[in-house]
CSV table of C-alpha atoms and ligand atoms in Angstrom, one decimal:
chain,number,residue,atom,x,y,z
A,681,UNK,CA,-37.3,166.4,-35.4
A,682,UNK,CA,-35.6,168.8,-37.6
A,683,UNK,CA,-33.3,169.0,-40.5
A,684,UNK,CA,-30.3,171.0,-39.7
A,685,UNK,CA,-27.9,170.4,-42.7
A,686,UNK,CA,-27.5,168.7,-45.9
A,687,UNK,CA,-23.8,167.7,-47.6
A,688,UNK,CA,-23.3,166.3,-51.1
A,689,UNK,CA,-20.0,164.2,-51.7
A,690,UNK,CA,-19.2,163.1,-55.2
A,691,UNK,CA,-17.2,159.9,-55.9
A,692,UNK,CA,-15.6,158.1,-58.1
A,693,UNK,CA,-15.7,154.2,-57.8
A,694,UNK,CA,-13.8,152.1,-60.5
A,695,UNK,CA,-15.5,149.1,-62.8
A,696,UNK,CA,-13.9,146.1,-63.4
A,697,UNK,CA,-13.7,147.0,-67.2
A,698,UNK,CA,-15.6,149.9,-69.2
A,699,UNK,CA,-19.3,149.3,-69.9
A,700,UNK,CA,-20.6,149.8,-72.9
A,701,UNK,CA,-24.1,151.5,-73.6
A,702,UNK,CA,-26.2,152.0,-76.4
A,703,UNK,CA,-26.3,155.7,-78.1
A,704,UNK,CA,-22.7,155.2,-78.2
A,705,UNK,CA,-22.6,155.8,-74.5
A,706,UNK,CA,-20.4,154.0,-72.0
A,707,UNK,CA,-19.4,154.0,-68.3
A,708,UNK,CA,-15.6,154.0,-67.5
A,709,UNK,CA,-15.8,154.5,-64.0
A,710,UNK,CA,-18.9,155.2,-61.9
A,711,UNK,CA,-19.6,158.9,-60.6
A,712,UNK,CA,-22.5,159.0,-57.8
A,713,UNK,CA,-23.3,161.6,-55.1
A,714,UNK,CA,-23.8,160.4,-51.7
A,715,UNK,CA,-26.2,162.8,-49.7
A,716,UNK,CA,-26.0,163.1,-46.0
A,717,UNK,CA,-29.0,164.8,-43.9
A,718,UNK,CA,-28.2,165.8,-40.5
A,719,UNK,CA,-30.9,166.7,-37.8
A,720,UNK,CA,-31.1,168.1,-34.4
A,721,UNK,CA,-31.4,164.5,-32.7
A,722,UNK,CA,-28.0,163.6,-33.8
A,723,UNK,CA,-29.5,161.0,-36.5
A,724,UNK,CA,-27.8,161.5,-40.2
A,725,UNK,CA,-29.5,159.8,-43.1
A,726,UNK,CA,-27.7,158.4,-46.5
A,727,UNK,CA,-29.2,159.5,-49.9
A,728,UNK,CA,-27.8,158.5,-53.1
A,729,UNK,CA,-27.7,160.9,-56.2
A,730,UNK,CA,-26.6,159.7,-60.0
A,731,UNK,CA,-23.8,161.3,-61.8
A,732,UNK,CA,-21.9,164.1,-59.5
A,733,UNK,CA,-19.9,167.2,-59.3
A,734,UNK,CA,-20.7,170.6,-59.1
A,735,UNK,CA,-24.1,170.1,-60.4
A,736,UNK,CA,-25.1,167.5,-57.7
A,737,UNK,CA,-23.4,169.5,-55.0
A,738,UNK,CA,-25.3,172.8,-56.1
A,739,UNK,CA,-28.1,171.2,-56.5
A,740,UNK,CA,-28.3,169.8,-52.7
A,741,UNK,CA,-27.1,173.1,-51.4
A,742,UNK,CA,-30.2,174.7,-53.2
A,743,UNK,CA,-32.0,173.0,-51.2
A,744,UNK,CA,-30.7,173.9,-47.9
A,745,UNK,CA,-32.8,176.9,-47.4
A,746,UNK,CA,-36.0,175.2,-48.3
A,747,UNK,CA,-35.6,171.7,-46.1
A,748,UNK,CA,-33.9,173.1,-43.1
A,749,UNK,CA,-36.2,173.0,-40.2
A,750,UNK,CA,-38.3,170.2,-42.2
A,751,UNK,CA,-39.1,167.1,-40.3
A,752,UNK,CA,-38.1,163.9,-41.9
A,753,UNK,CA,-40.9,162.1,-41.0
A,754,UNK,CA,-43.3,164.6,-43.1
A,755,UNK,CA,-42.6,162.8,-46.0
A,756,UNK,CA,-45.6,164.2,-48.3
A,757,UNK,CA,-44.8,167.6,-47.9
A,758,UNK,CA,-41.3,166.7,-48.4
A,759,UNK,CA,-42.5,165.9,-52.4
A,760,UNK,CA,-44.5,168.9,-52.6
A,761,UNK,CA,-41.5,171.3,-51.2
A,762,UNK,CA,-38.9,169.6,-54.1
A,763,UNK,CA,-41.0,168.0,-56.8
A,764,UNK,CA,-44.6,169.7,-56.5
A,765,UNK,CA,-46.3,167.6,-58.7
A,766,UNK,CA,-48.3,170.2,-60.4
A,767,UNK,CA,-45.6,172.2,-61.4
A,768,UNK,CA,-43.8,169.0,-62.5
A,769,UNK,CA,-44.1,169.9,-66.2
A,770,UNK,CA,-41.5,172.8,-65.9
A,771,UNK,CA,-39.6,171.5,-63.3
A,772,UNK,CA,-39.0,167.7,-62.7
A,773,UNK,CA,-36.9,167.5,-59.4
A,774,UNK,CA,-38.1,163.5,-59.1
A,775,UNK,CA,-34.3,162.5,-58.6
A,776,UNK,CA,-33.2,165.1,-56.1
A,777,UNK,CA,-36.4,164.1,-54.4
A,778,UNK,CA,-35.4,160.9,-54.3
A,779,UNK,CA,-31.9,161.3,-52.8
A,780,UNK,CA,-33.5,163.4,-49.9
A,781,UNK,CA,-36.7,160.8,-49.5
A,782,UNK,CA,-33.7,158.2,-48.9
A,783,UNK,CA,-32.1,159.9,-46.3
A,784,UNK,CA,-35.4,160.7,-44.6
A,785,UNK,CA,-36.4,157.1,-44.7
A,786,UNK,CA,-33.2,156.1,-43.2
A,787,UNK,CA,-33.7,158.6,-40.4
A,788,UNK,CA,-36.8,157.8,-39.5
A,789,UNK,CA,-35.9,154.1,-39.6
A,790,UNK,CA,-32.9,154.7,-37.3
A,791,UNK,CA,-35.4,157.2,-35.0
A,792,UNK,CA,-37.6,154.1,-34.9
A,793,UNK,CA,-34.9,151.5,-34.3
A,794,UNK,CA,-36.7,149.6,-37.3
A,795,UNK,CA,-35.5,148.6,-41.0
A,796,UNK,CA,-37.1,150.8,-43.8
A,797,UNK,CA,-39.2,147.9,-45.2
A,798,UNK,CA,-40.9,148.4,-41.9
A,799,UNK,CA,-42.1,152.0,-42.7
A,800,UNK,CA,-43.1,150.5,-46.1
A,801,UNK,CA,-45.5,148.2,-45.3
A,802,UNK,CA,-43.3,145.2,-44.3
A,803,UNK,CA,-41.3,142.8,-45.9
A,804,UNK,CA,-42.6,139.8,-47.9
A,805,UNK,CA,-39.4,138.2,-49.2
A,806,UNK,CA,-35.9,138.4,-47.0
A,807,UNK,CA,-34.3,138.4,-50.4
A,808,UNK,CA,-34.0,140.0,-53.6
A,809,UNK,CA,-33.4,138.1,-57.1
A,810,UNK,CA,-31.2,139.9,-59.4
A,811,UNK,CA,-30.6,139.3,-63.3
A,812,UNK,CA,-26.8,138.8,-64.2
A,813,UNK,CA,-27.2,142.2,-66.4
A,814,UNK,CA,-24.4,141.5,-69.0
A,815,UNK,CA,-23.1,144.4,-71.2
A,816,UNK,CA,-20.5,144.4,-74.2
A,817,UNK,CA,-17.4,146.1,-72.4
A,818,UNK,CA,-13.9,147.7,-73.7
A,819,UNK,CA,-10.8,146.1,-72.3
A,820,UNK,CA,-9.5,147.8,-69.1
A,821,UNK,CA,-6.7,150.2,-69.8
A,822,UNK,CA,-4.8,149.4,-66.8
A,823,UNK,CA,-5.0,145.7,-66.9
A,824,UNK,CA,-5.7,145.3,-70.7
A,825,UNK,CA,-8.3,142.3,-69.8
A,826,UNK,CA,-12.1,142.5,-69.7
A,827,UNK,CA,-13.0,142.6,-73.2
A,828,UNK,CA,-16.6,141.7,-74.0
A,829,UNK,CA,-17.0,141.8,-77.7
A,830,UNK,CA,-17.9,138.4,-79.1
A,831,UNK,CA,-20.6,135.8,-78.4
A,832,UNK,CA,-17.9,133.8,-77.2
A,833,UNK,CA,-16.6,136.3,-74.6
A,834,UNK,CA,-20.2,137.0,-73.7
A,835,UNK,CA,-21.1,133.3,-72.6
A,836,UNK,CA,-17.7,132.7,-70.7
A,837,UNK,CA,-18.3,136.1,-68.6
A,838,UNK,CA,-21.9,135.0,-67.9
A,839,UNK,CA,-20.6,131.7,-66.9
A,840,UNK,CA,-18.2,133.6,-64.4
A,841,UNK,CA,-21.1,136.0,-63.3
A,842,UNK,CA,-23.2,132.6,-62.9
A,843,UNK,CA,-20.7,130.7,-61.0
A,844,UNK,CA,-20.0,133.6,-58.6
A,845,UNK,CA,-23.2,135.0,-57.8
A,846,UNK,CA,-25.3,132.3,-58.7
A,847,UNK,CA,-27.8,134.4,-61.5
A,848,UNK,CA,-30.4,132.6,-63.2
A,849,UNK,CA,-31.9,135.2,-65.5
A,850,UNK,CA,-29.8,137.3,-67.9
A,851,UNK,CA,-29.7,140.6,-69.3
A,852,UNK,CA,-28.1,141.7,-72.2
A,853,UNK,CA,-27.3,145.7,-72.6
A,854,UNK,CA,-27.5,145.9,-76.9
A,855,UNK,CA,-27.7,149.0,-79.3
A,856,UNK,CA,-23.9,149.0,-79.1
A,857,UNK,CA,-23.1,147.0,-82.5
A,858,UNK,CA,-25.2,146.5,-85.3
A,859,UNK,CA,-28.4,144.4,-84.5
A,860,UNK,CA,-27.2,140.7,-86.4
A,861,UNK,CA,-24.2,140.8,-84.2
A,862,UNK,CA,-26.2,141.3,-81.0
A,863,UNK,CA,-28.7,138.3,-82.3
A,864,UNK,CA,-25.6,136.2,-82.4
A,865,UNK,CA,-24.6,136.9,-78.9
A,866,UNK,CA,-28.0,136.9,-77.2
A,867,UNK,CA,-29.1,133.7,-78.8
A,868,UNK,CA,-25.3,132.3,-77.9
A,869,UNK,CA,-26.6,133.0,-74.1
A,870,UNK,CA,-29.5,131.3,-74.6
A,871,UNK,CA,-28.4,128.3,-76.0
A,872,UNK,CA,-25.7,128.4,-73.2
A,873,UNK,CA,-28.1,128.6,-70.1
A,874,UNK,CA,-31.0,126.3,-70.8
A,875,UNK,CA,-33.2,127.0,-68.2
A,876,UNK,CA,-32.4,130.3,-67.3
A,877,UNK,CA,-34.5,133.4,-68.6
A,878,UNK,CA,-33.2,136.4,-70.8
A,879,UNK,CA,-33.9,140.0,-71.3
A,880,UNK,CA,-32.8,142.2,-74.0
A,881,UNK,CA,-32.3,145.9,-73.9
A,882,UNK,CA,-31.1,148.1,-76.7
A,883,UNK,CA,-31.9,151.3,-75.0
A,884,UNK,CA,-34.3,152.3,-77.7
A,885,UNK,CA,-32.1,152.5,-80.3
A,886,UNK,CA,-33.8,150.0,-82.9
A,887,UNK,CA,-36.5,151.7,-85.8
A,888,UNK,CA,-39.5,150.0,-85.4
A,889,UNK,CA,-39.4,147.8,-88.0
A,890,UNK,CA,-35.9,146.8,-86.7
A,891,UNK,CA,-37.2,146.1,-83.4
A,892,UNK,CA,-39.8,143.9,-84.9
A,893,UNK,CA,-37.4,142.1,-86.9
A,894,UNK,CA,-35.1,141.3,-84.0
A,895,UNK,CA,-38.4,140.7,-81.6
A,896,UNK,CA,-39.3,137.8,-84.3
A,897,UNK,CA,-35.7,136.5,-84.1
A,898,UNK,CA,-35.9,135.8,-80.4
A,899,UNK,CA,-39.7,135.0,-79.8
A,900,UNK,CA,-38.9,131.5,-79.5
A,901,UNK,CA,-36.2,131.9,-76.5
A,902,UNK,CA,-37.2,132.0,-73.0
A,903,UNK,CA,-37.5,135.9,-72.6
A,904,UNK,CA,-38.9,137.9,-69.4
A,905,UNK,CA,-39.3,140.6,-71.7
A,906,UNK,CA,-37.8,142.8,-74.7
A,907,UNK,CA,-37.0,146.1,-73.1
A,908,UNK,CA,-37.0,149.4,-74.7
A,909,UNK,CA,-36.6,148.2,-78.2
A,910,UNK,CA,-37.2,151.4,-80.1
A,911,UNK,CA,-38.4,155.0,-78.8
A,912,UNK,CA,-41.4,156.3,-77.5
A,913,UNK,CA,-45.1,155.4,-76.8
A,914,UNK,CA,-46.3,155.1,-80.1
A,915,UNK,CA,-43.4,153.1,-81.4
A,916,UNK,CA,-43.4,150.6,-78.7
A,917,UNK,CA,-47.4,150.2,-79.0
A,918,UNK,CA,-46.2,149.0,-82.9
A,919,UNK,CA,-43.7,146.8,-81.8
A,920,UNK,CA,-45.8,145.2,-79.1
A,921,UNK,CA,-48.6,144.6,-81.6
A,922,UNK,CA,-46.4,142.7,-83.9
A,923,UNK,CA,-44.3,140.9,-81.5
A,924,UNK,CA,-45.1,137.8,-79.4
A,925,UNK,CA,-42.8,139.0,-76.3
A,926,UNK,CA,-43.7,141.1,-73.2
A,927,UNK,CA,-42.2,144.7,-73.9
A,928,UNK,CA,-40.9,146.4,-70.7
A,929,UNK,CA,-40.0,149.9,-70.3
A,930,UNK,CA,-37.5,152.2,-68.1
A,931,UNK,CA,-37.9,155.2,-70.4
A,932,UNK,CA,-41.6,155.9,-71.9
A,933,UNK,CA,-43.8,155.0,-68.4
A,934,UNK,CA,-41.4,156.6,-65.7
A,935,UNK,CA,-44.2,158.6,-64.0
A,936,UNK,CA,-47.8,158.6,-63.2
A,937,UNK,CA,-48.8,160.5,-66.0
A,938,UNK,CA,-47.5,158.1,-68.4
A,939,UNK,CA,-48.7,155.1,-66.6
A,940,UNK,CA,-52.0,156.3,-66.8
A,941,UNK,CA,-52.0,156.9,-70.5
A,942,UNK,CA,-50.3,153.3,-70.7
A,943,UNK,CA,-53.0,151.8,-68.7
A,944,UNK,CA,-55.4,153.6,-71.2
A,945,UNK,CA,-54.1,152.5,-74.4
A,946,UNK,CA,-51.2,149.7,-73.6
A,947,UNK,CA,-47.8,150.4,-75.4
A,948,UNK,CA,-45.8,148.6,-72.5
A,949,UNK,CA,-46.2,145.5,-70.8
A,950,UNK,CA,-43.9,145.5,-67.9
A,951,UNK,CA,-43.3,148.8,-66.1
A,952,UNK,CA,-39.9,149.2,-64.4
A,953,UNK,CA,-39.7,150.7,-61.3
A,954,UNK,CA,-36.5,152.9,-60.1
A,955,UNK,CA,-36.5,154.3,-56.9
A,956,UNK,CA,-34.6,157.2,-58.5
A,957,UNK,CA,-36.1,157.9,-61.7
A,958,UNK,CA,-39.8,157.6,-59.7
A,959,UNK,CA,-38.8,160.1,-57.2
A,960,UNK,CA,-38.1,157.7,-54.3
A,961,UNK,CA,-39.2,154.5,-52.9
A,962,UNK,CA,-42.3,155.3,-51.5
A,963,UNK,CA,-43.1,156.6,-55.1
A,964,UNK,CA,-42.5,153.2,-56.6
A,965,UNK,CA,-44.5,151.4,-54.0
A,966,UNK,CA,-47.5,153.6,-55.1
A,967,UNK,CA,-46.9,153.0,-58.8
A,968,UNK,CA,-46.4,149.3,-57.8
A,969,UNK,CA,-50.0,149.1,-55.9
A,970,UNK,CA,-51.6,150.7,-59.3
A,971,UNK,CA,-49.8,147.9,-61.6
A,972,UNK,CA,-51.5,145.5,-59.3
A,973,UNK,CA,-54.8,146.3,-59.4
A,974,UNK,CA,-54.4,146.7,-63.3
A,975,UNK,CA,-52.8,143.4,-63.4
A,976,UNK,CA,-49.6,145.2,-64.9
A,977,UNK,CA,-46.5,143.3,-64.3
A,978,UNK,CA,-43.3,145.1,-62.6
A,979,UNK,CA,-39.7,145.0,-61.6
A,980,UNK,CA,-36.8,146.8,-60.0
A,981,UNK,CA,-34.7,149.1,-62.5
A,982,UNK,CA,-31.2,149.9,-61.8
A,983,UNK,CA,-29.5,153.1,-63.0
A,984,UNK,CA,-26.5,152.4,-61.7
A,985,UNK,CA,-26.4,152.5,-58.0
A,986,UNK,CA,-23.7,152.0,-54.8
A,987,UNK,CA,-24.6,150.4,-51.5
A,988,UNK,CA,-26.7,153.3,-50.6
A,989,UNK,CA,-29.0,153.0,-53.8
A,990,UNK,CA,-28.6,149.6,-53.5
A,991,UNK,CA,-30.1,149.2,-50.2
A,992,UNK,CA,-33.0,151.3,-51.5
A,993,UNK,CA,-33.7,148.6,-54.2
A,994,UNK,CA,-33.7,146.0,-51.5
A,995,UNK,CA,-36.1,147.8,-49.4
A,996,UNK,CA,-38.5,148.2,-52.3
A,997,UNK,CA,-38.1,144.7,-53.8
A,998,UNK,CA,-38.6,143.6,-50.2
A,999,UNK,CA,-42.1,145.0,-49.9
A,1000,UNK,CA,-43.7,144.5,-53.4
A,1001,UNK,CA,-46.0,141.1,-53.3
A,1002,UNK,CA,-46.4,141.6,-57.2
A,1003,UNK,CA,-42.4,141.8,-57.9
A,1004,UNK,CA,-42.4,138.8,-60.4
A,1005,UNK,CA,-38.9,139.4,-62.1
A,1006,UNK,CA,-35.7,139.6,-61.0
A,1007,UNK,CA,-34.6,143.1,-60.3
A,1008,UNK,CA,-31.4,144.5,-62.4
A,1009,UNK,CA,-28.2,146.0,-61.0
A,1010,UNK,CA,-24.8,146.9,-62.2
A,1011,UNK,CA,-23.6,146.6,-59.0
A,1012,UNK,CA,-21.4,143.4,-59.6
A,1013,UNK,CA,-19.5,145.4,-62.2
A,1014,UNK,CA,-18.1,147.6,-59.3
A,1015,UNK,CA,-14.9,146.6,-57.6
A,1016,UNK,CA,-15.8,148.3,-54.4
A,1017,UNK,CA,-18.2,150.4,-52.3
A,1018,UNK,CA,-18.3,153.3,-50.0
A,1019,UNK,CA,-20.3,150.9,-47.3
A,1020,UNK,CA,-18.8,149.7,-44.1
A,1021,UNK,CA,-18.4,146.2,-44.8
A,1022,UNK,CA,-17.6,146.0,-48.2
A,1023,UNK,CA,-19.8,145.3,-51.3
A,1024,UNK,CA,-22.9,143.2,-50.8
A,1025,UNK,CA,-23.0,140.1,-51.5
A,1026,UNK,CA,-25.1,138.0,-54.0
A,1027,UNK,CA,-26.0,134.4,-53.2
A,1028,UNK,CA,-28.0,131.7,-55.2
A,1029,UNK,CA,-28.6,135.0,-57.6
A,1030,UNK,CA,-29.9,137.4,-54.7
A,1031,UNK,CA,-29.3,139.7,-52.0
A,1032,UNK,CA,-30.7,139.7,-48.4
A,1033,UNK,CA,-32.5,142.6,-47.8
A,1034,UNK,CA,-30.4,144.5,-44.8
A,1035,UNK,CA,-32.2,144.3,-41.5
A,1036,UNK,CA,-30.3,147.0,-39.6
A,1037,UNK,CA,-32.2,150.2,-38.8
A,1038,UNK,CA,-33.1,152.6,-41.5
A,1039,UNK,CA,-31.7,151.3,-44.8
A,1040,UNK,CA,-29.4,149.3,-42.9
A,1041,UNK,CA,-26.0,150.8,-44.5
A,1042,UNK,CA,-23.4,153.0,-43.1
A,1043,UNK,CA,-20.8,154.9,-44.8
A,1044,UNK,CA,-16.9,153.6,-44.5
A,1045,UNK,CA,-15.4,157.4,-44.2
A,1046,UNK,CA,-12.3,156.1,-45.3
A,1047,UNK,CA,-13.8,154.8,-48.1
A,1048,UNK,CA,-15.5,157.9,-48.9
A,1049,UNK,CA,-12.3,160.1,-48.9
A,1050,UNK,CA,-10.7,158.0,-50.8
A,1051,UNK,CA,-13.2,157.8,-53.5
A,1052,UNK,CA,-14.1,161.6,-53.4
A,1053,UNK,CA,-10.4,162.2,-53.9
A,1054,UNK,CA,-10.2,160.3,-57.3
A,1055,UNK,CA,-13.6,162.2,-58.3
A,1056,UNK,CA,-11.9,165.2,-57.6
A,1057,UNK,CA,-8.8,164.5,-59.3
A,1058,UNK,CA,-10.9,163.3,-62.5
A,1059,UNK,CA,-13.7,165.0,-62.8
A,1060,UNK,CA,-17.5,164.2,-63.8
A,1061,UNK,CA,-17.6,161.7,-66.6
A,1062,UNK,CA,-18.7,162.3,-70.1
A,1063,UNK,CA,-21.3,159.4,-70.5
A,1064,UNK,CA,-22.4,160.2,-74.1
A,1065,UNK,CA,-19.0,160.0,-76.4
A,1066,UNK,CA,-18.4,157.2,-79.0
A,1067,UNK,CA,-15.7,158.3,-81.5
A,1068,UNK,CA,-16.9,155.5,-84.0
A,1069,UNK,CA,-20.4,157.3,-84.4
A,1070,UNK,CA,-19.7,161.1,-84.1
A,1071,UNK,CA,-22.8,161.4,-86.2
A,1072,UNK,CA,-25.3,159.3,-84.5
A,1073,UNK,CA,-28.5,160.3,-83.1
A,1074,UNK,CA,-30.9,158.2,-80.9
A,1075,UNK,CA,-34.3,159.1,-83.0
A,1076,UNK,CA,-32.7,158.3,-86.5
A,1077,UNK,CA,-31.6,154.9,-85.9
A,1078,UNK,CA,-29.3,152.7,-87.8
A,1079,UNK,CA,-27.7,155.3,-90.3
A,1080,UNK,CA,-24.4,154.8,-88.7
A,1081,UNK,CA,-23.9,151.5,-87.0
A,1082,UNK,CA,-20.0,150.8,-85.9
A,1083,UNK,CA,-18.9,147.7,-87.8
A,1084,UNK,CA,-19.1,144.8,-85.0
A,1085,UNK,CA,-15.0,145.3,-84.8
A,1086,UNK,CA,-12.7,145.0,-81.6
A,1087,UNK,CA,-12.1,148.7,-80.5
A,1088,UNK,CA,-8.9,149.1,-78.6
A,1089,UNK,CA,-10.0,151.1,-75.3
A,1090,UNK,CA,-6.7,153.4,-76.1
A,1091,UNK,CA,-8.5,155.0,-79.2
A,1092,UNK,CA,-11.4,155.8,-76.9
A,1093,UNK,CA,-11.3,159.4,-75.8
A,1094,UNK,CA,-11.7,159.6,-72.0
A,1095,UNK,CA,-10.6,156.1,-71.1
A,1096,UNK,CA,-7.3,156.4,-70.6
A,1097,UNK,CA,-7.4,158.3,-68.2
A,1098,UNK,CA,-8.6,155.0,-66.2
A,1099,UNK,CA,-5.3,153.5,-66.4
A,1100,UNK,CA,-4.2,154.2,-63.1
A,1101,UNK,CA,-7.6,153.6,-61.2
A,1102,UNK,CA,-7.2,150.8,-58.8
A,1103,UNK,CA,-8.8,147.4,-60.6
A,1104,UNK,CA,-9.4,146.0,-56.8
A,1105,UNK,CA,-10.7,147.0,-53.5
A,1106,UNK,CA,-9.2,150.1,-51.7
A,1107,UNK,CA,-7.9,148.6,-48.7
B,1979,MG,MG1,-33.8,149.9,-69.9
C-alpha cells in the first residue's frame, strides 16, 4: 500500500465557556487541525494536530513530497523520515509525526479490519477511566454564564460533572489566581468529594519555595499527584525532596532523553504520556514499557483533543497494563465534535475503547465543513494573553499575580468574538 495524498483541515469547535490556564493563557474555543492521509487502496486514515491555521496546513503540505509513495505499515521508517531522532536537537517534529502516525495506524487497522489496539498488543481493558479536569473559567460572553472563580462555583461545577459523567477523580488546573485562593478551591473540592482522589496542576508557575509551601498545605489530602508545580528538572527535584506527594509532569519529561535523565536522578514520579507530545501512540507505549521496568508510574495526558485524538488516547489507555491512574481529557468541555455520531460519552467516569476497524472513528463531513468555516471566519486563537498580567513571565513567578477578582469576559481581548459561537452542538 502507498500513501497518495495528505490533507489538513483546521477547525474551531466551541467550548462551554472559556478555560483559564496558568501563564495568563486561556482557551476561548478549541482550534485543532484534522489530518487525512489517502492511499492507493482507497483507504483514508485520520489524524489530528493541535493548534491550526496556515502553519499546520503548510507543515502537512510540506510533508507530501516525502510521504507520497510511503507504505503506511512502515511506521519506524516513517519516524526516521519525519523526526529522525539523531537530528531531533535541531528539529523537533514529534507533533507532526504523531498526527501522521495516528492516520497510518488508522489505515493499517482498516486494511486488516481490526481495531488499532490489536496492532499494539491487544487491549487489557475495555474502558479508560478519566479525571474531571476542572478549570477556572470566564463566563461565556454569548450566554453570560459558565464562570468558575470561587470555591463554591468550582464545587458546584464539579458536582454537575460528576453527576453527568461519573468522575471519581478531580484535577484542578491552577496557576491562574494567587496560590492561597487556589488552595481554598482545591481544599473545598477535597472536602466536597470524600473518597474521590485529586490532582493539582499550576503549569509550573510556582517558585520552588511557593511550590513547597503549597505542597505542604495539601499533603494530607487524597492526592493522586502534584503536577508540574514548578519549572524544570532541578526545580522539581527540590520540591520532590521536600514534599510527600508524588510529582507528575507533562513538561520536563516528554522524550526519551529526559526519561533517562529522570531515571538516573529522579525529579518526577509520574510520567504523563501524551500521544502528541511524545510523537505518537507507539512512542508512548515504548515509554510506558521503560516506566514499567523501572516502576515509574504513568498516566495519559491531554493537550486538548477532538474525537480523533481522543481515540488515540483510548487505544493507548486500552493496551497499558501499568496504567493505574485515571487519564486526563479536556473533552467534556467541548460542545461538539467532528466525528460521526457526535461526542464520545462518559459512563461511570470512563469512556469505552472504540472497537471499529482502525481508530474506530469517522468524520462527519457536514460538521467538519461547518467547523472549518468557523475557523476560517475567526482564524487561529492567541492562547497566551492576559491583560491583567502584561509583564508576567513564567520563569519569574509571583511578581504580578492578578488579584483574585471576578473578571468580566467582555474585558478580555479575544473573547468578545465568541459571542456568536454556538453553545449547542451543530444540528
Ligand atoms: Mg500539566
